[in-house]
CSV table of C-alpha atoms and ligand atoms in Angstrom, one decimal:
chain,number,residue,atom,x,y,z
A,1,UNK,CA,-5.3,-20.3,4.6
A,2,UNK,CA,-6.5,-22.2,1.6
A,3,UNK,CA,-9.7,-24.2,1.9
A,4,UNK,CA,-11.2,-26.1,-1.0
A,5,UNK,CA,-14.7,-25.6,0.7
A,6,UNK,CA,-14.6,-21.9,0.1
A,7,UNK,CA,-15.4,-20.4,-3.3
A,8,UNK,CA,-12.3,-19.8,-5.4
A,9,UNK,CA,-11.8,-16.8,-7.6
A,10,UNK,CA,-11.8,-17.4,-11.3
A,11,UNK,CA,-8.8,-15.5,-12.4
A,12,UNK,CA,-9.1,-16.6,-16.0
A,13,UNK,CA,-12.6,-15.0,-16.2
A,14,UNK,CA,-11.5,-11.9,-14.4
A,15,UNK,CA,-8.7,-11.3,-16.9
A,16,UNK,CA,-11.3,-10.5,-19.5
A,17,UNK,CA,-11.8,-7.2,-17.6
A,18,UNK,CA,-8.2,-6.2,-18.2
A,19,UNK,CA,-7.6,-5.1,-21.8
A,20,UNK,CA,-3.8,-5.3,-21.3
A,21,UNK,CA,-4.0,-9.1,-21.4
A,22,UNK,CA,-5.3,-9.0,-25.0
A,23,UNK,CA,-2.0,-7.4,-26.1
A,24,UNK,CA,0.7,-9.7,-27.3
A,25,UNK,CA,4.4,-9.4,-26.7
A,26,UNK,CA,6.3,-11.7,-29.1
A,27,UNK,CA,3.0,-13.6,-29.5
A,28,UNK,CA,2.1,-13.9,-25.8
A,29,UNK,CA,0.4,-11.8,-23.3
A,30,UNK,CA,2.6,-10.3,-20.6
A,31,UNK,CA,3.0,-12.4,-17.5
A,32,UNK,CA,2.5,-9.4,-15.3
A,33,UNK,CA,4.2,-10.3,-12.0
A,34,UNK,CA,4.6,-6.8,-10.7
A,35,UNK,CA,1.3,-5.9,-9.0
A,36,UNK,CA,3.1,-4.9,-5.8
A,37,UNK,CA,4.5,-1.9,-7.7
A,38,UNK,CA,1.1,-1.1,-9.3
A,39,UNK,CA,-1.9,-3.1,-10.5
A,40,UNK,CA,-3.6,-3.2,-13.8
A,41,UNK,CA,-6.9,-1.5,-14.2
A,42,UNK,CA,-10.2,-3.2,-15.1
A,43,UNK,CA,-12.7,-1.8,-17.6
A,44,UNK,CA,-15.2,-1.2,-14.8
A,45,UNK,CA,-12.9,1.4,-13.2
A,46,UNK,CA,-12.0,3.1,-16.5
A,47,UNK,CA,-15.7,3.1,-17.6
A,48,UNK,CA,-16.8,4.7,-14.4
A,49,UNK,CA,-14.1,7.4,-14.7
A,50,UNK,CA,-15.1,8.1,-18.3
A,51,UNK,CA,-18.8,8.3,-17.4
A,52,UNK,CA,-18.0,10.7,-14.6
A,53,UNK,CA,-15.9,12.9,-16.8
A,54,UNK,CA,-18.5,12.9,-19.6
A,55,UNK,CA,-21.7,13.3,-17.5
A,56,UNK,CA,-21.0,14.2,-13.9
A,57,UNK,CA,-18.0,16.5,-13.9
A,58,UNK,CA,-17.6,19.8,-12.3
A,59,UNK,CA,-15.4,21.1,-9.4
A,60,UNK,CA,-16.6,19.8,-6.0
A,61,UNK,CA,-17.9,21.5,-2.9
A,62,UNK,CA,-18.6,24.8,-4.4
A,63,UNK,CA,-21.2,24.9,-7.2
A,64,UNK,CA,-24.9,25.3,-6.4
A,65,UNK,CA,-25.9,24.0,-9.8
A,66,UNK,CA,-27.0,20.4,-10.2
A,67,UNK,CA,-24.0,19.2,-12.2
A,68,UNK,CA,-21.7,20.4,-9.4
A,69,UNK,CA,-23.9,18.6,-6.9
A,70,UNK,CA,-23.6,15.4,-9.0
A,71,UNK,CA,-19.8,15.7,-9.0
A,72,UNK,CA,-19.7,16.3,-5.2
A,73,UNK,CA,-21.9,13.3,-4.7
A,74,UNK,CA,-19.6,11.2,-6.8
A,75,UNK,CA,-16.5,12.4,-4.9
A,76,UNK,CA,-18.1,12.1,-1.4
A,77,UNK,CA,-19.6,8.7,-2.4
A,78,UNK,CA,-16.0,7.5,-3.0
A,79,UNK,CA,-15.1,8.7,0.5
A,80,UNK,CA,-17.9,6.6,2.0
A,81,UNK,CA,-16.7,3.6,0.0
A,82,UNK,CA,-13.1,4.1,1.3
A,83,UNK,CA,-14.5,4.4,4.9
A,84,UNK,CA,-16.5,1.1,4.3
A,85,UNK,CA,-13.4,-0.7,3.0
A,86,UNK,CA,-11.4,0.2,6.2
A,87,UNK,CA,-14.4,-0.1,8.6
A,88,UNK,CA,-13.8,3.5,9.7
A,89,UNK,CA,-16.2,4.7,12.3
A,90,UNK,CA,-16.9,7.9,10.2
A,91,UNK,CA,-16.2,9.0,6.6
A,92,UNK,CA,-15.1,12.3,8.1
A,93,UNK,CA,-12.0,10.5,9.2
A,94,UNK,CA,-11.1,9.7,5.6
A,95,UNK,CA,-8.7,12.3,4.0
A,96,UNK,CA,-8.0,11.9,0.3
A,97,UNK,CA,-4.3,12.3,-0.5
A,98,UNK,CA,-2.2,11.9,-3.6
A,99,UNK,CA,-0.8,8.5,-2.4
A,100,UNK,CA,0.1,6.4,0.6
A,101,UNK,CA,3.3,8.4,0.6
A,102,UNK,CA,1.5,11.7,1.0
A,103,UNK,CA,-0.8,10.2,3.6
A,104,UNK,CA,2.3,9.3,5.8
A,105,UNK,CA,3.9,12.7,5.1
A,106,UNK,CA,0.7,14.4,6.3
A,107,UNK,CA,0.9,12.6,9.7
A,108,UNK,CA,4.7,13.3,9.9
A,109,UNK,CA,4.3,17.0,9.3
A,110,UNK,CA,0.9,17.7,10.8
A,111,UNK,CA,1.2,15.5,13.9
A,112,UNK,CA,4.9,14.9,14.2
A,113,UNK,CA,6.2,18.5,14.2
A,114,UNK,CA,3.8,19.5,17.0
A,115,UNK,CA,4.1,16.3,19.1
A,116,UNK,CA,7.7,15.2,19.0
A,117,UNK,CA,10.7,16.5,20.8
A,118,UNK,CA,13.9,15.6,22.6
A,119,UNK,CA,13.4,12.6,24.9
A,120,UNK,CA,10.7,11.1,22.6
A,121,UNK,CA,11.3,8.0,20.6
A,122,UNK,CA,9.9,7.3,17.1
A,123,UNK,CA,9.9,3.5,16.4
A,124,UNK,CA,9.9,2.0,12.9
A,125,UNK,CA,10.9,-1.4,11.6
A,126,UNK,CA,13.6,-2.8,9.4
A,127,UNK,CA,10.9,-3.8,7.0
A,128,UNK,CA,9.5,-0.4,6.1
A,129,UNK,CA,9.1,1.0,2.6
A,130,UNK,CA,11.0,4.3,2.4
A,131,UNK,CA,7.6,6.0,2.4
A,132,UNK,CA,7.1,4.9,6.0
A,133,UNK,CA,10.8,5.3,7.0
A,134,UNK,CA,12.2,8.5,5.5
A,135,UNK,CA,9.4,10.8,6.8
A,136,UNK,CA,9.9,9.5,10.3
A,137,UNK,CA,13.7,9.7,10.2
A,138,UNK,CA,13.5,13.3,8.9
A,139,UNK,CA,10.8,14.4,11.5
A,140,UNK,CA,12.7,12.8,14.3
A,141,UNK,CA,15.9,14.6,13.3
A,142,UNK,CA,14.0,17.9,12.9
A,143,UNK,CA,12.3,17.6,16.3
A,144,UNK,CA,15.3,16.1,18.3
A,145,UNK,CA,13.4,12.8,18.9
A,146,UNK,CA,15.3,9.6,18.7
A,147,UNK,CA,14.6,7.1,15.9
A,148,UNK,CA,14.7,3.4,16.7
A,149,UNK,CA,14.3,0.3,14.5
A,150,UNK,CA,12.6,-3.0,15.4
A,151,UNK,CA,14.9,-5.6,13.8
A,152,UNK,CA,13.8,-8.7,11.9
A,153,UNK,CA,15.0,-12.3,12.2
A,154,UNK,CA,16.4,-14.2,9.3
A,155,UNK,CA,12.9,-15.1,8.0
A,156,UNK,CA,12.0,-11.4,7.8
A,157,UNK,CA,9.8,-11.4,10.9
A,158,UNK,CA,9.8,-8.7,13.5
A,159,UNK,CA,11.8,-9.4,16.6
A,160,UNK,CA,9.4,-8.1,19.2
A,161,UNK,CA,11.7,-9.0,22.1
A,162,UNK,CA,13.5,-5.8,21.1
A,163,UNK,CA,10.6,-3.7,22.4
A,164,UNK,CA,11.6,-3.7,26.1
A,165,UNK,CA,14.9,-2.2,25.4
A,166,UNK,CA,13.4,0.4,23.0
A,167,UNK,CA,10.9,1.4,25.7
A,168,UNK,CA,13.7,2.1,28.1
A,169,UNK,CA,15.2,4.7,25.8
A,170,UNK,CA,12.7,7.4,26.3
A,171,UNK,CA,9.0,8.3,25.8
A,172,UNK,CA,7.9,6.2,22.9
A,173,UNK,CA,5.5,8.5,21.1
A,174,UNK,CA,4.9,6.9,17.7
A,175,UNK,CA,5.2,3.4,16.2
A,176,UNK,CA,5.0,3.0,12.4
A,177,UNK,CA,4.8,-0.3,10.6
A,178,UNK,CA,3.5,-1.8,7.4
A,179,UNK,CA,0.8,-4.5,7.6
A,180,UNK,CA,2.3,-6.3,4.7
A,181,UNK,CA,6.0,-5.8,3.6
A,182,UNK,CA,6.2,-4.8,-0.1
A,183,UNK,CA,9.6,-6.7,-0.5
A,184,UNK,CA,9.1,-9.9,1.6
A,185,UNK,CA,5.4,-10.1,1.7
A,186,UNK,CA,5.6,-10.6,5.5
A,187,UNK,CA,2.3,-10.1,7.3
A,188,UNK,CA,3.3,-8.1,10.4
A,189,UNK,CA,1.8,-8.3,13.9
A,190,UNK,CA,0.3,-4.8,13.8
A,191,UNK,CA,-2.3,-5.5,16.5
A,192,UNK,CA,0.4,-6.5,18.9
A,193,UNK,CA,2.5,-3.4,18.1
A,194,UNK,CA,-0.6,-1.2,18.4
A,195,UNK,CA,-1.3,-2.6,21.9
A,196,UNK,CA,2.3,-2.1,22.9
A,197,UNK,CA,2.3,1.5,21.4
A,198,UNK,CA,-0.8,2.4,23.4
A,199,UNK,CA,0.7,0.9,26.6
A,200,UNK,CA,3.6,3.4,26.1
A,201,UNK,CA,1.2,6.3,25.4
A,202,UNK,CA,2.3,6.3,21.8
A,203,UNK,CA,0.2,6.4,18.6
A,204,UNK,CA,0.2,3.6,16.0
A,205,UNK,CA,0.7,4.4,12.3
A,206,UNK,CA,-0.1,1.6,9.9
A,207,UNK,CA,1.1,1.6,6.3
A,208,UNK,CA,-1.6,-0.6,4.7
A,209,UNK,CA,-0.6,0.3,1.1
A,210,UNK,CA,0.4,-3.3,0.4
A,211,UNK,CA,-2.3,-4.9,2.6
A,212,UNK,CA,-5.6,-3.2,1.6
A,213,UNK,CA,-5.5,-4.6,-1.9
A,214,UNK,CA,-5.1,-8.2,-0.7
A,215,UNK,CA,-6.8,-8.8,2.6
A,216,UNK,CA,-9.3,-7.2,4.9
A,217,UNK,CA,-8.1,-4.1,6.8
A,218,UNK,CA,-10.2,-3.1,9.7
A,219,UNK,CA,-8.9,0.0,11.4
A,220,UNK,CA,-10.9,-0.6,14.5
A,221,UNK,CA,-9.8,-4.3,14.9
A,222,UNK,CA,-6.2,-3.2,14.4
A,223,UNK,CA,-6.7,-0.5,17.0
A,224,UNK,CA,-4.5,1.8,14.9
A,225,UNK,CA,-4.5,5.6,15.1
A,226,UNK,CA,-3.6,6.3,11.4
A,227,UNK,CA,-3.8,4.0,8.4
A,228,UNK,CA,-2.5,4.9,4.9
A,229,UNK,CA,-3.7,3.2,1.7
A,230,UNK,CA,-3.2,3.8,-2.1
A,231,UNK,CA,-5.6,3.5,-5.0
A,232,UNK,CA,-3.2,2.4,-7.7
A,233,UNK,CA,-2.3,-0.8,-5.8
A,234,UNK,CA,-5.9,-2.0,-5.7
A,235,UNK,CA,-7.0,-1.6,-9.4
A,236,UNK,CA,-7.7,2.1,-9.1
A,237,UNK,CA,-6.1,5.1,-10.8
A,238,UNK,CA,-2.8,6.5,-9.6
A,239,UNK,CA,-2.6,10.0,-8.1
A,240,UNK,CA,-4.9,9.3,-5.2
A,241,UNK,CA,-4.7,7.6,-1.8
A,242,UNK,CA,-6.3,7.9,1.5
A,243,UNK,CA,-5.5,8.5,5.1
A,244,UNK,CA,-7.7,7.3,7.9
A,245,UNK,CA,-7.1,8.9,11.3
A,246,UNK,CA,-8.9,8.8,14.6
A,247,UNK,CA,-11.1,11.8,14.8
A,248,UNK,CA,-9.8,13.2,18.1
A,249,UNK,CA,-6.3,13.2,16.6
A,250,UNK,CA,-7.3,14.7,13.3
A,251,UNK,CA,-9.3,17.4,15.1
A,252,UNK,CA,-6.3,18.5,17.1
A,253,UNK,CA,-3.8,18.5,14.3
A,254,UNK,CA,-2.5,21.5,12.4
A,255,UNK,CA,-3.3,21.6,8.7
A,256,UNK,CA,-0.8,20.1,6.2
A,257,UNK,CA,-1.3,22.0,2.9
A,258,UNK,CA,-2.8,25.4,3.0
A,259,UNK,CA,-5.0,27.2,0.5
A,260,UNK,CA,-8.5,27.0,-0.9
A,261,UNK,CA,-11.1,24.5,0.3
A,262,UNK,CA,-9.4,23.9,3.7
A,263,UNK,CA,-10.5,27.2,5.2
A,264,UNK,CA,-13.6,28.3,7.1
A,265,UNK,CA,-12.8,32.0,6.8
A,266,UNK,CA,-9.9,34.1,5.8
A,267,UNK,CA,-9.1,37.6,7.0
A,268,UNK,CA,-6.0,39.8,6.8
A,269,UNK,CA,-5.2,38.9,10.4
A,270,UNK,CA,-6.4,35.4,10.8
A,271,UNK,CA,-7.6,32.3,9.0
A,272,UNK,CA,-9.8,29.6,10.5
A,273,UNK,CA,-9.8,26.1,9.1
A,274,UNK,CA,-12.6,24.0,7.7
A,275,UNK,CA,-14.0,20.9,9.5
A,276,UNK,CA,-12.8,17.4,8.9
A,277,UNK,CA,-11.9,16.1,6.4
A,278,UNK,CA,-11.7,19.2,4.3
A,279,UNK,CA,-9.1,20.8,6.7
A,280,UNK,CA,-6.6,18.4,5.1
A,281,UNK,CA,-7.7,18.7,1.5
A,282,UNK,CA,-6.4,22.0,0.2
A,283,UNK,CA,-7.1,22.9,-3.5
A,284,UNK,CA,-9.0,21.1,-6.1
A,285,UNK,CA,-8.7,17.4,-5.3
A,286,UNK,CA,-8.2,14.5,-7.8
A,287,UNK,CA,-11.9,14.3,-8.4
A,288,UNK,CA,-12.4,11.7,-11.1
A,289,UNK,CA,-9.5,9.7,-9.5
A,290,UNK,CA,-11.5,9.5,-6.3
A,291,UNK,CA,-14.5,8.2,-8.2
A,292,UNK,CA,-12.2,5.7,-9.9
A,293,UNK,CA,-10.7,4.7,-6.5
A,294,UNK,CA,-14.3,4.1,-5.2
A,295,UNK,CA,-15.1,2.0,-8.3
A,296,UNK,CA,-11.9,-0.1,-7.8
A,297,UNK,CA,-12.9,-0.8,-4.2
A,298,UNK,CA,-16.4,-1.8,-5.4
A,299,UNK,CA,-14.7,-4.1,-8.0
A,300,UNK,CA,-12.4,-5.9,-5.5
A,301,UNK,CA,-15.1,-6.0,-2.9
A,302,UNK,CA,-17.5,-7.8,-5.3
A,303,UNK,CA,-14.8,-10.4,-6.0
A,304,UNK,CA,-14.2,-10.6,-2.2
A,305,UNK,CA,-11.0,-9.8,-0.3
A,306,UNK,CA,-11.1,-13.2,1.3
A,307,UNK,CA,-11.2,-14.9,-2.1
A,308,UNK,CA,-8.4,-12.6,-3.4
A,309,UNK,CA,-6.3,-13.5,-0.3
A,310,UNK,CA,-6.8,-17.2,-0.8
A,311,UNK,CA,-6.1,-17.0,-4.5
A,312,UNK,CA,-2.8,-15.2,-3.9
A,313,UNK,CA,-1.9,-17.8,-1.2
A,314,UNK,CA,-2.3,-20.6,-3.7
A,315,UNK,CA,0.0,-18.7,-6.2
A,316,UNK,CA,2.6,-17.8,-3.6
A,317,UNK,CA,2.8,-21.5,-2.4
A,318,UNK,CA,3.1,-22.6,-6.0
A,319,UNK,CA,5.9,-20.1,-6.7
A,320,UNK,CA,7.8,-20.9,-3.5
A,321,UNK,CA,7.6,-24.6,-4.1
A,322,UNK,CA,8.9,-24.2,-7.6
A,323,UNK,CA,11.6,-21.8,-6.6
A,324,UNK,CA,12.7,-24.2,-3.8
A,325,UNK,CA,13.5,-26.8,-6.6
A,326,UNK,CA,16.1,-24.4,-8.0
A,327,UNK,CA,19.3,-24.8,-5.8
A,328,UNK,CA,20.7,-21.6,-7.4
A,329,UNK,CA,17.8,-19.5,-6.2
A,330,UNK,CA,17.6,-18.1,-2.7
A,331,UNK,CA,14.1,-17.0,-1.6
A,332,UNK,CA,13.9,-14.3,1.1
A,333,UNK,CA,11.2,-14.0,3.8
A,334,UNK,CA,8.7,-16.2,5.7
A,335,UNK,CA,6.8,-19.3,4.6
A,336,UNK,CA,3.7,-18.9,2.5
A,337,UNK,CA,1.4,-19.1,5.6
A,338,UNK,CA,2.8,-15.8,6.9
A,339,UNK,CA,3.1,-13.8,3.8
A,340,UNK,CA,0.9,-12.1,1.1
A,341,UNK,CA,1.4,-12.7,-2.6
A,342,UNK,CA,4.9,-11.4,-2.9
A,343,UNK,CA,8.2,-13.4,-3.4
A,344,UNK,CA,11.6,-11.8,-3.5
A,345,UNK,CA,14.6,-13.9,-4.5
A,346,UNK,CA,18.2,-13.9,-5.6
A,347,UNK,CA,19.6,-15.9,-8.5
A,348,UNK,CA,23.1,-16.9,-7.5
A,349,UNK,CA,25.8,-14.8,-9.2
A,350,UNK,CA,23.4,-12.9,-11.5
A,351,UNK,CA,22.4,-9.3,-10.8
A,352,UNK,CA,18.6,-8.8,-10.4
A,353,UNK,CA,18.6,-6.3,-13.2
A,354,UNK,CA,20.0,-8.9,-15.6
A,355,UNK,CA,17.5,-11.4,-14.3
A,356,UNK,CA,14.6,-9.0,-14.9
A,357,UNK,CA,15.9,-8.1,-18.4
A,358,UNK,CA,16.1,-11.7,-19.6
A,359,UNK,CA,12.7,-12.4,-18.0
A,360,UNK,CA,11.3,-9.5,-20.0
A,361,UNK,CA,12.5,-11.1,-23.2
A,362,UNK,CA,10.3,-14.1,-22.2
A,363,UNK,CA,7.4,-11.7,-21.6
A,364,UNK,CA,7.6,-12.0,-17.8
A,365,UNK,CA,7.4,-8.7,-16.0
A,366,UNK,CA,9.0,-8.6,-12.5
A,367,UNK,CA,10.7,-5.9,-10.5
A,368,UNK,CA,14.4,-5.8,-9.8
A,369,UNK,CA,15.9,-3.4,-7.3
A,370,UNK,CA,15.8,-2.4,-3.7
A,371,UNK,CA,12.0,-1.9,-3.8
A,372,UNK,CA,12.4,1.3,-1.8
A,373,UNK,CA,13.5,-0.8,1.2
A,374,UNK,CA,17.3,-0.1,1.4
A,375,UNK,CA,17.6,-0.7,5.2
A,376,UNK,CA,16.0,-4.2,4.6
A,377,UNK,CA,18.5,-4.8,1.7
A,378,UNK,CA,21.3,-4.0,4.1
A,379,UNK,CA,19.9,-6.5,6.6
A,380,UNK,CA,19.6,-9.2,4.0
A,381,UNK,CA,23.1,-8.5,2.8
A,382,UNK,CA,22.2,-7.7,-0.8
A,383,UNK,CA,21.9,-4.6,-2.8
A,384,UNK,CA,18.8,-5.7,-4.7
A,385,UNK,CA,16.4,-8.6,-5.2
A,386,UNK,CA,14.2,-9.8,-8.0
A,387,UNK,CA,10.5,-9.7,-6.9
A,388,UNK,CA,7.4,-11.5,-8.3
A,389,UNK,CA,4.1,-10.3,-7.0
A,390,UNK,CA,0.5,-11.5,-7.7
A,391,UNK,CA,-3.0,-10.2,-7.8
A,392,UNK,CA,-6.5,-11.3,-8.6
A,393,UNK,CA,-5.7,-11.7,-12.3
A,394,UNK,CA,-2.6,-13.7,-11.8
A,395,UNK,CA,-2.7,-17.3,-13.0
A,396,UNK,CA,-0.5,-20.4,-12.4
A,397,UNK,CA,0.7,-20.4,-16.0
A,398,UNK,CA,2.5,-17.1,-15.3
A,399,UNK,CA,4.4,-18.7,-12.5
A,400,UNK,CA,5.4,-21.6,-14.9
A,401,UNK,CA,6.6,-18.9,-17.3
A,402,UNK,CA,8.6,-17.3,-14.5
A,403,UNK,CA,10.3,-20.6,-13.7
A,404,UNK,CA,11.0,-21.4,-17.3
A,405,UNK,CA,12.4,-17.9,-17.7
A,406,UNK,CA,14.7,-18.4,-14.8
A,407,UNK,CA,16.1,-21.5,-16.4
A,408,UNK,CA,16.9,-19.4,-19.4
A,409,UNK,CA,18.6,-16.8,-17.2
A,410,UNK,CA,20.7,-19.5,-15.6
A,411,UNK,CA,21.6,-21.0,-19.0
A,412,UNK,CA,22.6,-17.7,-20.5
A,413,UNK,CA,24.4,-16.0,-17.6
A,414,UNK,CA,24.9,-18.6,-14.8
B,1,7TS,N1,4.1,1.6,1.5
B,1,7TS,C1,4.3,0.4,0.9
B,1,7TS,C2,4.3,-0.8,1.8
B,1,7TS,C3,4.4,0.3,-0.5
B,1,7TS,O1,4.6,-0.9,-1.0
B,1,7TS,C4,4.4,1.5,-1.3
B,1,7TS,C5,4.7,1.4,-2.8
B,1,7TS,C6,4.2,2.7,-0.7
B,1,7TS,C7,4.0,2.7,0.7
B,1,7TS,C8,4.0,3.9,-1.4
B,1,7TS,O2,2.7,4.0,-2.0
B,1,7TS,P1,2.3,5.2,-3.0
B,1,7TS,O3,0.8,5.2,-2.9
B,1,7TS,O4,2.9,6.4,-2.5
B,1,7TS,O5,2.8,4.7,-4.3
B,1,7TS,N2,5.4,0.3,-3.2
B,1,7TS,C9,6.0,0.1,-4.3
B,1,7TS,C10,6.7,-1.1,-4.6
B,1,7TS,O6,6.8,-2.0,-3.9
B,1,7TS,N3,7.2,-1.0,-5.9
B,1,7TS,O7,6.8,0.2,-6.4
B,1,7TS,C11,6.1,0.9,-5.5
């Protein structure tokens, strides 16, 4: 919630860290309202990666020479930073992956294939990104488990009264939900779902790709079993994400990718696997990207996740109030109090791709499409929406430009 007593974030000052805002498109900087897809990168992250490549780079976990030790320290230091961000009990529970998508696939293959079967139930929600939907649908089909969906109400909030009937359908073994919906911005009641999952004897998988950049995520407070996050959504480089998992689960799980680095010893007859987290990190990892990921976490932590959350709340309220003045615009999802800095909407009679195209001519960058949430689009009765999303460098003027752009859209195509 907004409070004037708390220090506000100075987005205008922070923008100086992002070179992209110095570039002009038809004489104006881009109004970048697509941070839910991926965020811009500050100089601090890019400088850290450059220094690492120039002065600290070697492969990790293998050299005895000092440069290799320096590289390993940079890489493992990033792991400690990720553990700190998530309040993980141990950094050994942090596995670097390529992305949030790969983190979820790791759970689906390495936990799901061995632990699911006929009579078991996998529960997801109507609000999931395909990354937290398709792996579960696929693994459920492959193992013979059933696949059930928690529906949403018209405001895009989960209908938890469906849980009782889902529990009667079999052994609920896994519940997967995002903490923040990438399409509607809904903040989901993950703690409640985790408690319910545990009552059923199930594990709780939290897709925090869209939450970790914008609010505190504490894996222990959520009482989750697995949490997936992504670097590129929190000012870090693409190509790296992380999975946190409870140690007892990770210890028992089979490996996911096989090859170098994840082994303890290899013989013709038998291979034994490395300890955590290396068991899940086959091959040369994304080393400088991990270091950049750590630098990005330091950057957002210094600004403060609470300040980022409050800043986005002010922007989302401004955007929703302004959009509510346009009778030809329909906004999807919950009120500002129960959402992060994401607004999806429909402009009456105009396809979202045309909306986004005309907005681009005005220098306003938004995403149009199904946002990798086709089951949600079906529920909303649309094939696509236009989505504006905010981050720490977003400013009120950009929302004014969005609204002015929408008037042009209406005037030219409405
Ligand atoms: N989960 C959620 C909730 C997401 O929003 C995304 C990406 C992912 C998982 C996948 O993360 P990645 O690390 O594999 O990239 N979401 C979006 C989006 O909304 N527009 O583009 C990508």
